[in-house]
């Protein structure tokens, strides 16, 4: 529901529109906020069709999982969009859709706030920067020392929210934040980077040198 409304027991306030607005503008895009499609498949199709006719990229949030009200993939299919993928081996952010309708790129991102932030910065931001001619469009990987153990996920690469610090020896330190999952946007507001745990790794020990990407400011 809009941020000014009181959410019901099965609702949450819309934080995604504003985080995506900020991220997209920081990536150099001119942004138009679209109205809610709610749980209306026909309205969603109409919004996608009308928006794709006037934009280079369209970013949707929510409706990409396997629930009965997750209409994004159905709407894209009904419009004849070319769907390149609808899941990624990633935590958080597994149900992520990438498609094209005409010349417009479409990203269907998850609904949980942390998943939205991670998938936007890994996928949509890269595309937006590339469309503007940036030769280094993707987030640049660096290395940092892990301050405490970090768990991975079986079969999926994990991108864990972290805060970057400078150690006493001058080396970059990644402090993995304590967070309670992909809905914990309060913890994520403290993150300045993502620690990458490869899908083949279940546990990284404290003191390990890890790959990180900085989140755009």
GROMACS .gro file of C-alpha atoms in nm:
model
  217
    1UNK     CA    1   0.000   0.000   0.000
    2UNK     CA    2   0.116   0.363  -0.039
    3UNK     CA    3   0.344   0.482   0.241
    4UNK     CA    4   0.078   0.723   0.372
    5UNK     CA    5  -0.179   0.441   0.417
    6UNK     CA    6  -0.212   0.216   0.719
    7UNK     CA    7  -0.132  -0.140   0.603
    8UNK     CA    8  -0.365  -0.425   0.685
    9UNK     CA    9  -0.262  -0.754   0.842
   10UNK     CA   10  -0.157  -0.897   0.504
   11UNK     CA   11  -0.006  -0.576   0.361
   12UNK     CA   12   0.315  -0.374   0.379
   13UNK     CA   13   0.396  -0.015   0.294
   14UNK     CA   14   0.560   0.045  -0.042
   15UNK     CA   15   0.929   0.113   0.016
   16UNK     CA   16   1.040  -0.042  -0.313
   17UNK     CA   17   0.920   0.242  -0.538
   18UNK     CA   18   1.136   0.490  -0.350
   19UNK     CA   19   1.447   0.275  -0.324
   20UNK     CA   20   1.423   0.191  -0.695
   21UNK     CA   21   1.366   0.558  -0.779
   22UNK     CA   22   1.682   0.654  -0.591
   23UNK     CA   23   1.891   0.372  -0.734
   24UNK     CA   24   1.777   0.437  -1.091
   25UNK     CA   25   1.840   0.811  -1.069
   26UNK     CA   26   2.184   0.741  -0.922
   27UNK     CA   27   2.248   0.518  -1.224
   28UNK     CA   28   2.176   0.814  -1.452
   29UNK     CA   29   1.820   0.728  -1.557
   30UNK     CA   30   1.525   0.963  -1.591
   31UNK     CA   31   1.252   0.791  -1.392
   32UNK     CA   32   0.874   0.784  -1.409
   33UNK     CA   33   0.691   0.622  -1.117
   34UNK     CA   34   0.398   0.406  -1.226
   35UNK     CA   35   0.077   0.338  -1.031
   36UNK     CA   36   0.014   0.014  -0.845
   37UNK     CA   37  -0.127  -0.273  -1.046
   38UNK     CA   38  -0.247  -0.440  -0.723
   39UNK     CA   39  -0.357  -0.799  -0.793
   40UNK     CA   40  -0.511  -0.715  -1.130
   41UNK     CA   41  -0.353  -0.910  -1.415
   42UNK     CA   42  -0.529  -0.711  -1.689
   43UNK     CA   43  -0.425  -0.379  -1.535
   44UNK     CA   44  -0.067  -0.504  -1.511
   45UNK     CA   45  -0.068  -0.598  -1.880
   46UNK     CA   46  -0.203  -0.255  -1.970
   47UNK     CA   47   0.061  -0.077  -1.761
   48UNK     CA   48   0.341  -0.285  -1.911
   49UNK     CA   49   0.220  -0.231  -2.267
   50UNK     CA   50   0.171   0.145  -2.229
   51UNK     CA   51   0.499   0.194  -2.040
   52UNK     CA   52   0.706  -0.014  -2.281
   53UNK     CA   53   0.592   0.211  -2.565
   54UNK     CA   54   0.760   0.516  -2.411
   55UNK     CA   55   1.062   0.392  -2.215
   56UNK     CA   56   1.393   0.216  -2.271
   57UNK     CA   57   1.370   0.001  -1.958
   58UNK     CA   58   1.084  -0.100  -1.731
   59UNK     CA   59   1.141  -0.216  -1.375
   60UNK     CA   60   0.866  -0.403  -1.190
   61UNK     CA   61   0.867  -0.512  -0.828
   62UNK     CA   62   0.677  -0.809  -0.689
   63UNK     CA   63   0.457  -1.067  -0.856
   64UNK     CA   64   0.744  -1.283  -0.981
   65UNK     CA   65   0.730  -1.581  -0.747
   66UNK     CA   66   0.496  -1.882  -0.754
   67UNK     CA   67   0.191  -1.748  -0.567
   68UNK     CA   68  -0.159  -1.729  -0.711
   69UNK     CA   69  -0.134  -1.349  -0.732
   70UNK     CA   70   0.211  -1.342  -0.892
   71UNK     CA   71   0.107  -1.222  -1.236
   72UNK     CA   72   0.422  -1.070  -1.384
   73UNK     CA   73   0.537  -1.368  -1.590
   74UNK     CA   74   0.180  -1.438  -1.703
   75UNK     CA   75   0.133  -1.077  -1.812
   76UNK     CA   76   0.462  -1.074  -2.001
   77UNK     CA   77   0.375  -1.400  -2.174
   78UNK     CA   78   0.031  -1.272  -2.274
   79UNK     CA   79   0.192  -0.964  -2.430
   80UNK     CA   80   0.435  -1.177  -2.629
   81UNK     CA   81   0.745  -1.060  -2.443
   82UNK     CA   82   1.065  -1.257  -2.491
   83UNK     CA   83   1.160  -1.392  -2.147
   84UNK     CA   84   1.533  -1.456  -2.113
   85UNK     CA   85   1.525  -1.593  -1.758
   86UNK     CA   86   1.281  -1.608  -1.468
   87UNK     CA   87   1.503  -1.732  -1.185
   88UNK     CA   88   1.861  -1.674  -1.081
   89UNK     CA   89   2.088  -1.879  -0.856
   90UNK     CA   90   2.108  -1.601  -0.600
   91UNK     CA   91   2.032  -1.528  -0.236
   92UNK     CA   92   1.850  -1.302  -0.186
   93UNK     CA   93   1.666  -1.253  -0.514
   94UNK     CA   94   1.603  -1.595  -0.669
   95UNK     CA   95   1.270  -1.506  -0.841
   96UNK     CA   96   1.406  -1.245  -1.083
   97UNK     CA   97   1.272  -1.205  -1.437
   98UNK     CA   98   1.447  -1.048  -1.735
   99UNK     CA   99   1.251  -0.997  -2.057
  100UNK     CA  100   1.217  -0.776  -2.363
  101UNK     CA  101   0.903  -0.635  -2.521
  102UNK     CA  102   0.985  -0.472  -2.851
  103UNK     CA  103   1.296  -0.266  -2.782
  104UNK     CA  104   1.222  -0.224  -2.411
  105UNK     CA  105   1.412  -0.422  -2.149
  106UNK     CA  106   1.194  -0.540  -1.861
  107UNK     CA  107   1.317  -0.644  -1.518
  108UNK     CA  108   1.074  -0.821  -1.286
  109UNK     CA  109   1.233  -0.797  -0.943
  110UNK     CA  110   1.120  -0.968  -0.622
  111UNK     CA  111   0.891  -0.794  -0.377
  112UNK     CA  112   1.101  -0.811  -0.062
  113UNK     CA  113   1.297  -0.488  -0.007
  114UNK     CA  114   1.646  -0.638   0.033
  115UNK     CA  115   1.597  -0.864  -0.270
  116UNK     CA  116   1.488  -0.561  -0.473
  117UNK     CA  117   1.801  -0.367  -0.379
  118UNK     CA  118   2.036  -0.656  -0.450
  119UNK     CA  119   1.885  -0.757  -0.783
  120UNK     CA  120   1.851  -0.400  -0.907
  121UNK     CA  121   2.216  -0.327  -0.842
  122UNK     CA  122   2.339  -0.654  -0.990
  123UNK     CA  123   2.118  -0.663  -1.300
  124UNK     CA  124   1.907  -0.355  -1.376
  125UNK     CA  125   2.175  -0.101  -1.284
  126UNK     CA  126   2.425  -0.278  -1.506
  127UNK     CA  127   2.185  -0.261  -1.800
  128UNK     CA  128   2.105   0.107  -1.740
  129UNK     CA  129   2.472   0.199  -1.723
  130UNK     CA  130   2.551  -0.004  -2.035
  131UNK     CA  131   2.267   0.166  -2.224
  132UNK     CA  132   2.434   0.499  -2.142
  133UNK     CA  133   2.765   0.381  -2.287
  134UNK     CA  134   2.944   0.301  -1.961
  135UNK     CA  135   3.227   0.059  -2.041
  136UNK     CA  136   3.242  -0.047  -1.673
  137UNK     CA  137   2.871  -0.089  -1.615
  138UNK     CA  138   2.873  -0.368  -1.356
  139UNK     CA  139   2.965  -0.318  -0.992
  140UNK     CA  140   3.339  -0.363  -0.951
  141UNK     CA  141   3.454  -0.652  -0.733
  142UNK     CA  142   3.711  -0.586  -0.462
  143UNK     CA  143   3.857  -0.791  -0.178
  144UNK     CA  144   3.814  -0.742   0.195
  145UNK     CA  145   3.884  -0.930   0.517
  146UNK     CA  146   3.578  -1.086   0.677
  147UNK     CA  147   3.527  -0.978   1.038
  148UNK     CA  148   3.313  -1.278   1.135
  149UNK     CA  149   3.194  -1.604   0.985
  150UNK     CA  150   2.936  -1.584   0.707
  151UNK     CA  151   2.702  -1.859   0.589
  152UNK     CA  152   2.625  -1.937   0.227
  153UNK     CA  153   2.323  -2.110   0.074
  154UNK     CA  154   2.319  -2.453  -0.088
  155UNK     CA  155   2.320  -2.421  -0.465
  156UNK     CA  156   2.302  -2.041  -0.471
  157UNK     CA  157   2.554  -1.760  -0.453
  158UNK     CA  158   2.485  -1.535  -0.154
  159UNK     CA  159   2.523  -1.158  -0.156
  160UNK     CA  160   2.523  -1.062   0.211
  161UNK     CA  161   2.477  -0.703   0.331
  162UNK     CA  162   2.788  -0.568   0.497
  163UNK     CA  163   2.949  -0.249   0.620
  164UNK     CA  164   3.302  -0.165   0.507
  165UNK     CA  165   3.563  -0.052   0.759
  166UNK     CA  166   3.936   0.011   0.756
  167UNK     CA  167   4.130  -0.226   0.984
  168UNK     CA  168   4.420  -0.128   1.208
  169UNK     CA  169   4.658  -0.264   0.946
  170UNK     CA  170   4.499  -0.047   0.679
  171UNK     CA  171   4.324  -0.334   0.505
  172UNK     CA  172   3.960  -0.319   0.399
  173UNK     CA  173   3.734  -0.508   0.642
  174UNK     CA  174   3.383  -0.633   0.564
  175UNK     CA  175   3.155  -0.641   0.868
  176UNK     CA  176   2.867  -0.871   0.775
  177UNK     CA  177   2.547  -0.728   0.918
  178UNK     CA  178   2.308  -0.928   1.130
  179UNK     CA  179   1.987  -0.938   0.930
  180UNK     CA  180   1.673  -1.147   0.946
  181UNK     CA  181   1.614  -1.209   0.577
  182UNK     CA  182   1.511  -1.037   0.258
  183UNK     CA  183   1.238  -0.832   0.426
  184UNK     CA  184   1.478  -0.672   0.677
  185UNK     CA  185   1.526  -0.338   0.505
  186UNK     CA  186   1.606  -0.168   0.839
  187UNK     CA  187   1.929  -0.367   0.868
  188UNK     CA  188   1.999  -0.318   0.498
  189UNK     CA  189   1.998   0.062   0.536
  190UNK     CA  190   2.331   0.021   0.720
  191UNK     CA  191   2.490  -0.174   0.435
  192UNK     CA  192   2.759  -0.015   0.220
  193UNK     CA  193   2.859  -0.333   0.036
  194UNK     CA  194   2.766  -0.693  -0.040
  195UNK     CA  195   2.987  -0.986   0.058
  196UNK     CA  196   2.985  -1.258  -0.207
  197UNK     CA  197   2.968  -1.618  -0.085
  198UNK     CA  198   3.007  -1.858  -0.382
  199UNK     CA  199   2.736  -2.119  -0.429
  200UNK     CA  200   2.988  -2.397  -0.362
  201UNK     CA  201   3.074  -2.256  -0.017
  202UNK     CA  202   2.857  -2.312   0.289
  203UNK     CA  203   3.070  -2.118   0.539
  204UNK     CA  204   3.336  -1.850   0.522
  205UNK     CA  205   3.545  -1.820   0.837
  206UNK     CA  206   3.630  -1.495   1.011
  207UNK     CA  207   3.956  -1.361   0.872
  208UNK     CA  208   3.895  -1.499   0.524
  209UNK     CA  209   3.964  -1.272   0.229
  210UNK     CA  210   3.635  -1.239   0.041
  211UNK     CA  211   3.500  -1.076  -0.273
  212UNK     CA  212   3.279  -0.773  -0.222
  213UNK     CA  213   3.098  -0.514  -0.430
  214UNK     CA  214   3.024  -0.167  -0.301
  215UNK     CA  215   2.664  -0.047  -0.308
  216UNK     CA  216   2.617   0.280  -0.497
  217UNK     CA  217   2.587   0.581  -0.269
   0.00000   0.00000   0.00000
